[in-house]
Amino acid sequence: MRAVLVLYFKYFILWDDNLSTVIYHTFVAVCYLTPILGAIIADSWLGKFKTIVYLSIVYAVGQVILSISAIHDLTDGNRDGIPDNPTVHVALSMIGLLLIALGTGGIKPCVSAFGGDQFEEHQDKQRSQFFSIFYLSINAGSLLSTIITPILRGQECGIHTKQSCYPLAFGVPAALMVIALIVFIVGSPMYKKVSPQGNIMVQVSKCIGFAISNRFRNRSKSIPKREHWMDWAKEKYEERLIAQIKMVVRVLFLYIPLPMFWALFDQQGSRWTLQATTMDGNFGAIQIQPDQMQTVNPILIIVMVPIMDAVVYPLIKKCKLNFSPLKRMTVGMFLAAMAFFVAAVVQIEIDKTLPNFPPKSEFQLKVINLGSNDANISYMNNPEADFYRLLVPHQAGNYETLKLSANASVTFGNETVKIPLGYVEGKTRYTYIVTNTPSIFGELATDLSEKPEQGGNQIRFINNLKDSINVTIANAELGEIMPLGFSNYTLVTLGIKHISGVMANGQRCSVDSIKFGFGSSYTIIINNCTNELDIEYVEDISRNQIHMALQIPQYFLITAGEVVFSVTGLEFSYSQAPSNMKSVLQAGWLLTVAFGNILVLIIAGASHISQQWAEYILFAALLVAVCIIFAIMAYFYTYIDPAEIEAQFDKDDEKKKHKEKEALGIDNENGPYSQTKM
């Protein structure tokens, strides 16, 4: 669902890039904050099985509500393809996303742990295989979703008007979630269900809270200091728990810089997808949609994880290099930073090819001469100097950038017509068609003022005939176009095969279409309709010229960073955590993802950077700085074996019990001493 989410915000809800990015990362952050709630519910009250079932229902309901929110006909009373009450769609979207965040976050810490519960203590190998298959299935699902969901989104659906089918893109995952839940419930009799044992996270939180409050109460200089701040909990909690929390706190301290990595990593679904909308996705026989470029990440993960485990790491070990887990994570952060430097270079190349759209205080005007004589266009760009352009018959001029107070007129010989610019708006493009046959006449229309959505192509028609004409493209009728009138813009694929027309007198005509590029916009002038349709193409917005393949290096770098950072980080967290606090560190790890997405909101909101490439550089520079800090922290970190520390406590407990039994006159092997003496 996330594969198309940012495009849904931009092109259906009609939010701009920044707000779409903010809401996207807010949603991801909530998804990674709620696992704590799910872990507490599962361990304290319901158990993992019931938690998964109940929260999966919440998950599915949220997905259904999100699908309903994307139905444009829901509030489209006038049937113009635009919802009459956008607030309803926004409200339903937010409710759906909130329920999805609660559901997915709540089951996140439970599903893998529930799978692990199905194995006995002696089945370590089978349990390890399960987690490998589980990890592989996640990435396989991610790969399939980033391929299929954009295809579903690219379909056209609707009752009254046809638009991109976001209801289908969200509805299919909702249906699959319901099916998966049913399958999971059907298998209930076969599962091993561990009863809730009390949440260790609650115990840890209480112990830490008591240590802090006890230290605050005993802050007098006369009171002796203790070796560690957690030692202030000894009055109430046993030393084993305190020692275990110390291990956890040491690792959590290392987690502090980690959110910066996720701040960059999760922008694949937001900024990088938006970047792809301005690129060419033509891969020959395959047309890649902007949101499908995210498939590169799971594909590379599936390929790179076994290569790293079977080839790279063993090779480094043979070279006798100390590539410790924390060093791997440092390298992963550096690779992610390099990915954003590469993204910045790609963005700079994209910006060189983008049209120069007008700023807020100006507009742009293009004049097309459909007359039989030369046209002289006079621009009075107050307070700028006046200037003129000469257009020969059937020539389209370039866009001229004008002040909102500007005036313009067109002259054919002795006849002059003033272009009606009294109601033009800033940041907007306009086209004025004018003819002198049989007399001078003009028509002003509003053009596209940004690249066509989702890398598509927008075309419209101008009827330069004496009679009206009905145009058909891709089996869709555009409606009747009056003489010297404009049709509405229509979103088309790269190459529609035919353009057909039927005049009011019944005359039919057709012509093969040219192949449009990604992100282009054309005005097509109909000059004649005999057996063949005589048309002219006027390019309003040039096609995307930078190929999406140029994103592959940045995806490769950030995926390589993910493999050595994320997989290693999970392994490191597991190895450094006490046996009963693995879930605490897993929750802490998930929180770094949440805080990373919050960082995106803070940095992007506070920076006010207008150039996207500069924002990429900012994120990359911040991660490099954080990477250096993390490397210093890692240098002073001492690896421990929690099992050995816990074993020492077990020995101390045994000794303590033995002494207590001796004090009571009990022999461990023969019972009371009095009986052995007899």
XYZ file of C-alpha atoms in Angstrom:
678
model
C 0.000 0.000 0.000
C 2.876 2.367 0.777
C 4.141 1.959 -2.800
C 1.440 4.301 -4.139
C 0.613 6.255 -0.991
C 2.622 9.412 -1.679
C 1.197 9.588 -5.230
C -2.302 9.190 -3.788
C -1.665 12.186 -1.531
C -0.338 14.301 -4.382
C -2.636 13.414 -7.260
C -5.924 12.444 -5.579
C -5.936 14.461 -2.341
C -4.074 17.183 -4.288
C -1.491 17.999 -1.623
C 1.832 19.448 -2.732
C 5.123 17.536 -2.569
C 6.041 18.795 0.905
C 2.716 18.048 2.581
C 2.529 14.644 0.852
C 5.996 13.839 2.192
C 5.108 15.046 5.689
C 1.941 12.931 5.936
C 3.716 9.906 4.437
C 6.534 9.990 6.989
C 4.112 10.749 9.824
C 2.212 7.581 8.893
C 5.425 5.505 8.773
C 6.534 6.943 12.123
C 3.242 5.959 13.783
C 3.575 2.462 12.278
C 6.862 2.074 14.140
C 5.710 3.679 17.382
C 2.743 1.355 17.909
C 4.793 -1.907 18.185
C 5.387 -1.023 21.838
C 1.622 -1.026 22.370
C 1.307 -4.359 20.569
C 4.077 -5.940 22.642
C 2.505 -4.777 25.919
C -0.958 -6.068 24.911
C 0.421 -9.445 23.822
C 2.709 -10.056 26.794
C 0.485 -8.637 29.506
C -3.107 -9.486 28.548
C -4.112 -11.243 25.333
C -1.112 -13.290 24.271
C 0.432 -13.166 20.801
C -2.249 -15.155 18.946
C -5.247 -13.083 20.046
C -3.282 -9.845 19.616
C -2.459 -10.773 16.018
C -6.091 -11.695 15.284
C -7.710 -8.628 16.879
C -5.228 -6.094 15.510
C -5.282 -7.724 12.057
C -9.030 -7.040 12.018
C -8.258 -3.391 12.832
C -5.635 -3.471 10.065
C -8.102 -4.847 7.474
C -10.851 -2.388 8.458
C -8.403 0.492 8.059
C -7.411 -0.763 4.616
C -11.078 -0.983 3.560
C -11.753 2.577 4.783
C -8.702 3.838 2.879
C -10.018 2.123 -0.269
C -13.412 3.810 0.161
C -11.731 7.191 0.644
C -10.130 6.851 -2.798
C -13.493 6.524 -4.643
C -13.848 9.901 -6.358
C -17.495 9.232 -7.261
C -18.286 9.159 -3.532
C -18.811 12.928 -3.435
C -18.699 13.805 -7.150
C -22.245 15.090 -7.455
C -21.697 17.107 -10.647
C -19.813 14.199 -12.280
C -16.827 16.286 -13.387
C -14.285 13.794 -12.013
C -13.369 16.031 -9.054
C -14.751 15.266 -5.544
C -17.138 18.015 -4.442
C -16.244 17.521 -0.770
C -12.497 16.806 -0.426
C -12.787 16.967 3.379
C -14.714 13.676 3.389
C -11.948 11.927 1.444
C -9.202 13.416 3.618
C -11.034 12.437 6.829
C -11.640 8.864 5.639
C -8.015 8.605 4.510
C -6.690 9.712 7.874
C -9.019 7.352 9.784
C -7.979 4.471 7.528
C -4.273 5.214 7.871
C -4.552 5.532 11.652
C -6.238 2.117 11.903
C -3.640 0.621 9.549
C -0.830 2.084 11.676
C -2.357 0.613 14.843
C -2.841 -2.744 13.159
C 0.477 -3.134 11.394
C 2.432 -1.703 14.324
C 0.566 -3.811 16.847
C 1.222 -7.118 15.084
C 4.794 -6.237 14.061
C 6.499 -7.455 17.295
C 4.106 -10.425 17.615
C 4.138 -12.237 14.271
C 7.811 -13.243 14.116
C 7.898 -13.963 17.855
C 4.764 -16.134 17.553
C 6.467 -18.079 14.781
C 9.510 -18.562 16.986
C 7.292 -19.881 19.797
C 6.308 -22.858 17.624
C 9.773 -24.446 17.996
C 11.185 -26.377 20.929
C 14.435 -25.476 22.666
C 16.410 -28.141 20.759
C 15.141 -26.916 17.368
C 17.575 -24.011 16.973
C 18.358 -24.916 13.361
C 14.690 -25.083 12.375
C 13.955 -21.832 14.178
C 16.833 -20.142 12.341
C 15.494 -21.447 9.016
C 12.050 -20.101 9.889
C 13.373 -16.582 10.492
C 15.328 -16.705 7.213
C 12.178 -17.738 5.327
C 10.184 -15.099 7.215
C 12.669 -12.363 6.203
C 12.677 -13.622 2.623
C 8.857 -13.637 2.491
C 8.732 -10.020 3.660
C 11.029 -8.918 0.841
C 9.233 -11.131 -1.679
C 5.964 -9.493 -0.612
C 7.565 -6.065 -0.924
C 8.811 -6.942 -4.411
C 5.389 -8.176 -5.565
C 3.567 -5.210 -4.047
C 5.804 -2.588 -5.653
C 5.230 -4.267 -9.024
C 1.510 -5.078 -8.798
C 0.100 -2.162 -6.768
C 1.293 0.529 -9.237
C -0.185 -1.556 -12.075
C -3.532 -1.606 -10.254
C -3.223 2.113 -9.605
C -2.541 2.673 -13.313
C -5.893 1.166 -14.319
C -8.795 3.532 -14.941
C -12.012 3.095 -12.987
C -15.040 5.105 -11.937
C -18.803 5.218 -12.382
C -19.169 8.584 -14.100
C -15.573 9.504 -14.972
C -12.519 7.300 -15.372
C -9.448 8.060 -13.273
C -6.397 6.299 -11.826
C -7.792 3.398 -9.818
C -6.538 4.035 -6.279
C -9.561 2.166 -4.831
C -8.312 -0.975 -6.592
C -4.710 -0.364 -5.503
C -5.832 -0.124 -1.867
C -8.714 -2.606 -2.116
C -6.705 -5.607 -3.315
C -4.334 -5.455 -0.297
C -7.417 -5.148 1.922
C -8.900 -8.314 0.412
C -5.609 -10.173 0.684
C -5.278 -9.106 4.321
C -8.714 -10.561 5.072
C -7.795 -13.823 3.297
C -4.503 -14.041 5.182
C -6.285 -13.489 8.489
C -8.789 -16.251 7.714
C -5.992 -18.667 6.818
C -4.168 -17.757 10.032
C -7.276 -18.349 12.170
C -8.039 -21.688 10.455
C -4.626 -22.947 11.571
C -5.359 -22.105 15.216
C -5.640 -25.745 16.468
C -2.114 -26.479 15.226
C -0.423 -23.579 17.012
C 1.533 -23.595 20.221
C 0.157 -20.627 22.187
C 2.249 -19.277 25.040
C 0.201 -17.633 27.785
C 0.980 -14.014 28.725
C 3.800 -13.965 31.277
C 3.767 -10.293 32.190
C 5.452 -7.646 30.130
C 9.192 -7.299 30.762
C 9.006 -3.823 29.192
C 6.765 -2.707 32.042
C 9.205 -4.107 34.613
C 12.139 -2.427 32.885
C 10.302 0.903 32.744
C 9.366 0.720 36.436
C 12.908 -0.198 37.466
C 14.447 2.636 35.438
C 11.842 5.066 36.761
C 12.578 4.055 40.360
C 16.343 4.412 39.831
C 15.937 7.927 38.449
C 13.505 9.048 41.167
C 15.650 7.471 43.918
C 18.737 9.244 42.600
C 16.793 12.517 42.512
C 15.683 12.065 46.133
C 19.265 11.317 47.221
C 21.042 14.067 45.349
C 22.717 15.469 48.481
C 26.535 15.689 48.268
C 26.814 13.908 51.606
C 25.324 10.717 50.138
C 27.986 8.500 48.526
C 27.837 8.157 44.768
C 27.198 4.782 43.187
C 29.140 3.171 40.361
C 26.207 3.239 37.887
C 23.014 5.290 37.969
C 20.955 2.079 37.747
C 22.472 1.004 41.089
C 20.028 3.424 42.724
C 17.332 0.805 42.107
C 18.955 -1.780 44.407
C 16.713 -0.812 47.321
C 13.694 -2.246 45.510
C 14.829 -4.504 42.639
C 17.110 -7.534 42.505
C 20.626 -7.233 41.135
C 20.008 -9.596 38.220
C 17.308 -7.327 36.758
C 19.485 -4.255 37.310
C 22.437 -5.924 35.566
C 20.222 -6.912 32.635
C 18.916 -3.370 32.297
C 22.495 -2.082 32.296
C 23.211 -4.284 29.276
C 20.123 -2.964 27.508
C 20.885 0.664 28.316
C 24.398 0.328 26.847
C 22.908 -0.785 23.541
C 20.087 1.774 23.613
C 22.728 4.477 24.041
C 24.277 3.307 20.761
C 20.851 3.587 19.139
C 20.734 7.378 19.607
C 22.408 8.225 16.241
C 20.616 5.481 14.275
C 17.367 7.328 13.379
C 19.351 9.439 10.925
C 19.911 6.351 8.761
C 16.176 5.631 8.607
C 15.481 9.296 7.864
C 17.282 8.756 4.568
C 16.251 5.153 3.934
C 12.480 5.705 4.088
C 12.610 8.558 1.594
C 12.658 5.886 -1.117
C 8.864 5.864 -0.814
C 8.481 9.644 -0.813
C 11.135 11.935 -2.284
C 12.699 9.316 -4.556
C 9.294 8.275 -5.913
C 8.457 11.922 -6.610
C 11.850 12.267 -8.293
C 10.970 9.326 -10.555
C 7.802 11.117 -11.733
C 10.060 13.566 -13.587
C 12.098 10.804 -15.265
C 11.722 8.589 -18.330
C 10.540 5.067 -17.457
C 10.717 3.617 -20.967
C 12.741 0.395 -20.724
C 11.986 -0.773 -24.264
C 9.167 -3.318 -24.131
C 8.549 -2.495 -20.457
C 7.158 0.805 -19.199
C 8.146 1.368 -15.561
C 5.850 3.557 -13.451
C 7.504 5.945 -10.964
C 6.289 3.999 -7.922
C 7.553 0.729 -9.428
C 11.172 1.867 -9.175
C 10.971 0.896 -5.503
C 11.136 -2.739 -6.684
C 14.880 -2.256 -7.111
C 15.295 -2.319 -3.306
C 13.710 -5.737 -2.559
C 15.290 -7.259 -5.682
C 18.733 -6.143 -4.540
C 18.058 -7.333 -0.976
C 17.136 -10.825 -2.156
C 20.326 -10.925 -4.240
C 22.737 -9.173 -1.873
C 21.910 -10.805 1.493
C 23.136 -14.291 0.481
C 26.113 -12.787 -1.362
C 27.156 -10.834 1.719
C 26.741 -13.854 4.011
C 28.318 -16.434 1.721
C 31.003 -14.421 -0.065
C 31.802 -10.936 1.246
C 31.904 -11.535 5.007
C 33.873 -14.826 4.753
C 36.324 -13.125 2.375
C 36.837 -10.257 4.812
C 37.352 -12.801 7.607
C 39.964 -14.671 5.547
C 41.813 -11.393 5.068
C 41.927 -11.241 8.883
C 40.149 -7.903 9.002
C 38.138 -7.092 12.111
C 34.824 -6.207 10.492
C 32.809 -6.155 13.718
C 29.022 -5.576 13.746
C 29.367 -1.929 14.763
C 31.901 -1.339 11.995
C 29.475 -2.887 9.520
C 26.727 -0.553 10.715
C 29.058 2.428 10.311
C 29.790 1.406 6.727
C 26.041 1.001 6.123
C 25.372 4.552 7.281
C 28.144 5.870 5.047
C 26.743 4.013 2.016
C 23.286 5.514 2.639
C 24.839 9.001 2.743
C 26.594 8.299 -0.566
C 23.244 7.235 -2.040
C 21.839 10.677 -1.295
C 24.850 12.408 -2.814
C 24.179 10.394 -5.973
C 20.453 11.296 -5.777
C 21.464 14.966 -5.608
C 23.575 14.636 -8.765
C 20.648 12.955 -10.567
C 18.306 15.719 -9.370
C 20.641 18.406 -10.708
C 20.543 16.735 -14.136
C 16.744 16.511 -13.951
C 16.430 20.190 -13.027
C 18.394 21.148 -16.151
C 15.681 19.585 -18.304
C 12.568 20.754 -16.440
C 10.401 23.517 -17.962
C 10.736 26.994 -16.536
C 7.343 27.464 -14.910
C 6.382 30.986 -13.756
C 6.759 32.122 -10.135
C 3.855 33.302 -7.969
C 4.085 36.929 -9.115
C 4.113 36.118 -12.845
C 2.350 34.081 -15.506
C 3.312 32.714 -18.914
C 1.538 33.233 -22.224
C 1.852 31.414 -25.538
C 0.181 32.665 -28.719
C -0.712 30.377 -31.631
C -1.415 32.058 -34.966
C -4.162 30.129 -36.777
C -4.758 32.947 -39.248
C -3.774 33.330 -42.891
C -1.416 36.294 -42.371
C 1.497 37.243 -40.160
C 0.522 38.231 -36.626
C 2.336 40.885 -34.633
C 2.103 40.295 -30.843
C 2.747 43.281 -28.603
C 3.589 42.692 -24.935
C 3.434 45.573 -22.429
C 5.162 43.949 -19.475
C 4.742 46.769 -16.958
C 6.941 47.912 -15.352
C 9.343 46.083 -17.710
C 10.079 47.326 -21.228
C 7.644 46.523 -24.034
C 8.579 43.868 -26.582
C 7.141 42.303 -29.722
C 6.968 38.928 -31.464
C 6.098 38.125 -35.065
C 4.282 34.855 -35.807
C 3.811 33.572 -39.352
C 0.572 31.649 -40.177
C 0.160 28.369 -38.260
C 3.104 29.110 -36.004
C 3.099 28.613 -32.217
C 5.179 31.010 -30.205
C 7.166 30.204 -27.097
C 5.912 30.873 -23.586
C 6.583 34.488 -22.589
C 6.937 35.240 -18.874
C 4.898 38.309 -17.910
C 4.037 40.313 -14.820
C 0.481 39.971 -13.508
C -0.099 43.609 -14.511
C 1.037 43.055 -18.110
C -1.093 43.665 -21.203
C -0.838 42.063 -24.627
C -2.514 42.422 -28.031
C -2.383 40.790 -31.464
C -2.402 42.742 -34.724
C -3.212 41.508 -38.250
C -2.540 44.396 -40.603
C -4.921 47.130 -39.438
C -6.952 44.895 -37.109
C -5.982 44.538 -33.435
C -7.456 42.419 -30.645
C -6.531 42.715 -26.996
C -5.743 39.462 -25.205
C -8.054 39.203 -22.138
C -5.563 39.013 -19.274
C -7.667 40.635 -16.557
C -8.232 37.402 -14.623
C -4.937 35.577 -15.091
C -3.275 34.061 -11.995
C 0.324 33.725 -10.911
C 2.295 30.490 -11.387
C 0.002 29.651 -14.335
C 0.494 29.089 -18.053
C -1.980 30.194 -20.744
C -2.404 29.687 -24.490
C -4.127 32.232 -26.727
C -5.228 31.101 -30.189
C -6.010 33.798 -32.694
C -7.165 33.933 -36.331
C -8.057 36.615 -38.878
C -10.201 34.340 -41.038
C -12.834 35.513 -41.790
C -12.328 38.194 -39.113
C -10.031 38.586 -36.155
C -10.994 36.351 -33.218
C -9.149 34.854 -30.243
C -9.669 32.376 -27.393
C -7.686 32.111 -24.137
C -7.232 28.756 -22.322
C -5.442 27.677 -19.152
C -2.527 25.294 -19.677
C -0.792 22.793 -17.435
C 1.540 24.555 -15.006
C 3.389 21.477 -13.804
C 4.617 18.185 -15.192
C 1.784 15.721 -15.974
C 1.022 13.552 -12.989
C 2.809 10.270 -12.356
C 5.011 10.645 -15.432
C 1.979 10.421 -17.747
C 1.197 12.458 -20.859
C -1.508 15.108 -21.200
C -2.924 16.089 -24.583
C -5.705 18.409 -25.694
C -7.120 19.435 -29.046
C -7.858 22.757 -30.794
C -10.523 22.690 -33.473
C -9.319 24.838 -36.386
C -12.250 23.745 -38.576
C -15.425 25.600 -39.500
C -17.600 22.878 -37.979
C -17.554 21.101 -34.647
C -15.814 17.738 -34.333
C -15.933 14.826 -31.899
C -12.478 13.327 -31.230
C -11.865 9.762 -30.058
C -8.563 8.455 -28.648
C -7.966 4.998 -27.131
C -11.688 4.225 -27.450
C -12.552 7.240 -25.303
C -14.628 10.103 -26.677
C -13.478 13.585 -25.676
C -16.788 15.188 -26.518
C -17.718 17.816 -29.070
C -15.122 20.529 -29.734
C -16.530 23.740 -31.184
C -14.729 25.747 -33.898
C -11.711 27.561 -32.463
C -12.356 25.797 -29.167
C -10.218 23.763 -26.812
C -10.884 20.262 -25.489
C -10.056 19.350 -21.904
C -6.714 17.727 -21.172
C -6.695 13.928 -21.378
C -4.126 11.663 -19.721
C -2.812 9.156 -22.277
C -0.178 6.446 -22.481
C 3.135 6.775 -24.293
C 1.700 5.905 -27.669
C -1.976 5.805 -28.513
C -2.358 4.089 -31.866
C -5.020 6.233 -33.531
C -6.714 9.599 -33.270
C -10.141 9.615 -34.843
C -12.594 12.399 -35.534
C -16.239 12.668 -36.561
C -17.501 16.030 -37.808
C -21.012 17.365 -37.295
C -21.842 16.531 -40.929
C -20.860 12.879 -40.358
C -17.482 13.082 -42.080
C -15.011 10.646 -40.482
C -11.227 10.856 -40.424
C -8.318 9.311 -38.528
C -4.540 9.359 -38.291
C -1.805 7.437 -36.509
C -0.502 9.170 -33.414
C 3.092 10.010 -32.663
C 4.705 8.333 -29.642
C 4.578 10.598 -26.621
C 7.297 10.673 -23.996
C 7.001 10.373 -20.198
C 5.805 13.610 -18.623
C 5.012 15.460 -21.853
C 2.104 17.708 -22.789
C 0.856 18.495 -26.287
C -1.712 20.762 -27.856
C -2.914 19.138 -31.091
C -4.398 21.419 -33.754
C -6.999 19.872 -36.076
C -6.697 21.577 -39.463
C -8.646 19.268 -41.756
C -10.866 16.178 -41.629
C -11.133 14.333 -44.913
C -10.270 10.642 -45.093
C -7.123 11.400 -43.097
C -7.054 13.687 -40.094
C -4.703 16.619 -40.698
C -3.195 17.657 -37.358
C -0.263 19.649 -35.982
C 1.494 18.942 -32.685
C 2.502 21.809 -30.409
C 4.729 20.677 -27.534
C 3.720 22.561 -24.392
C 5.862 20.575 -21.938
C 8.806 18.537 -23.120
C 9.052 14.868 -22.196
C 11.154 13.648 -19.285
C 14.681 13.344 -20.612
C 16.583 11.741 -17.704
C 16.077 7.967 -17.618
C 14.893 6.178 -14.470
C 17.829 3.791 -14.834
C 19.971 6.578 -13.385
C 18.233 5.947 -10.053
C 19.647 2.409 -9.894
C 23.065 3.495 -8.469
C 21.405 5.336 -5.567
C 19.123 2.338 -4.923
C 22.150 0.030 -5.031
C 24.056 2.125 -2.505
C 21.183 2.499 -0.051
C 20.276 -1.209 -0.326
C 23.887 -2.184 0.309
C 23.759 0.141 3.294
C 20.544 -1.505 4.476
C 22.031 -5.010 4.238
C 25.109 -4.204 6.312
C 23.264 -1.828 8.657
C 19.802 -3.255 9.280
C 20.515 -6.994 9.230
C 23.682 -6.493 11.275
C 21.887 -4.183 13.690
C 19.233 -6.799 14.420
C 21.907 -9.435 14.940
C 23.937 -7.130 17.201
C 20.872 -6.177 19.265
C 19.943 -9.821 19.736
C 23.464 -10.865 20.717
C 23.936 -8.066 23.254
C 20.545 -8.394 24.958
C 19.752 -10.546 28.003
C 17.649 -13.628 27.268
C 14.453 -12.117 28.704
C 14.931 -8.670 27.135
C 15.291 -9.472 23.456
C 11.868 -7.907 22.822
C 12.877 -4.723 24.645
C 15.765 -4.133 22.273
C 13.660 -5.145 19.267
C 11.126 -2.493 20.290
C 13.984 -0.029 20.727
C 15.237 -0.887 17.240
C 11.780 -0.276 15.748
C 11.625 3.056 17.569
C 14.748 4.208 15.698
C 12.747 3.784 12.472
C 9.909 5.882 13.902
C 12.237 8.642 15.070
C 13.985 8.569 11.684
C 10.729 9.420 9.938
C 10.071 12.138 12.508
C 13.500 13.561 11.665
C 12.438 13.852 8.023
C 9.491 15.982 9.108
C 11.645 18.200 11.323
C 14.557 18.675 8.922
C 12.459 19.103 5.775
C 10.127 21.490 7.602
C 12.831 23.585 9.234
C 15.238 23.793 6.313
C 12.906 25.671 3.882
C 15.118 24.541 0.997
C 13.448 25.174 -2.354
C 15.901 23.111 -4.407
C 15.427 19.351 -4.010
C 19.065 18.536 -4.782
C 20.165 20.807 -1.940
C 17.856 18.953 0.471
C 19.433 15.662 -0.599
C 22.886 17.124 0.121
C 21.692 18.318 3.536
C 20.457 14.850 4.528
C 23.634 13.218 3.219
C 25.861 15.661 5.128
C 23.901 15.142 8.339
C 24.230 11.360 8.036
C 27.987 11.642 7.417
C 28.295 13.727 10.592
C 26.179 11.230 12.536
C 28.218 8.388 11.042
C 31.396 9.893 12.479
C 29.770 10.276 15.904
C 28.558 6.669 15.794
C 32.032 5.435 14.810
C 33.503 7.161 17.881
C 30.812 5.662 20.125
C 31.408 2.219 18.601
C 35.153 2.507 19.201
C 34.616 2.783 22.962
C 31.960 0.056 23.100
C 32.977 -3.223 24.739
C 31.208 -6.348 23.489
C 29.747 -8.588 26.167
C 28.272 -12.062 26.402
C 24.945 -11.698 28.245
C 24.755 -15.487 28.678
C 27.996 -15.490 30.704
C 26.801 -12.643 32.930
C 23.467 -14.356 33.517
C 25.265 -17.662 34.158
C 27.328 -15.975 36.848
C 24.141 -14.813 38.540
C 22.822 -18.382 38.283
C 25.969 -19.638 40.034
C 25.662 -16.988 42.732
C 22.015 -17.970 43.228
C 22.997 -21.635 43.554
C 25.688 -20.800 46.086
C 23.238 -18.665 48.031
C 20.651 -21.453 48.071
C 23.307 -23.966 49.124
C 24.364 -21.809 52.051
C 20.756 -21.337 53.089
C 20.222 -25.098 53.059
C 23.392 -25.658 55.056
C 22.200 -23.150 57.606
C 18.960 -25.136 57.883
C 20.847 -28.451 58.223
C 19.799 -29.819 54.802
C 22.111 -31.884 52.553
C 21.358 -31.457 48.855
C 21.880 -35.136 48.057
C 20.949 -37.032 51.240
C 18.370 -34.805 52.874
C 18.672 -33.538 56.486
C 22.095 -34.039 58.140
C 20.476 -35.744 61.129
C 19.222 -38.546 58.881
C 22.611 -39.206 57.237
C 24.329 -39.342 60.594
C 21.849 -41.941 61.795
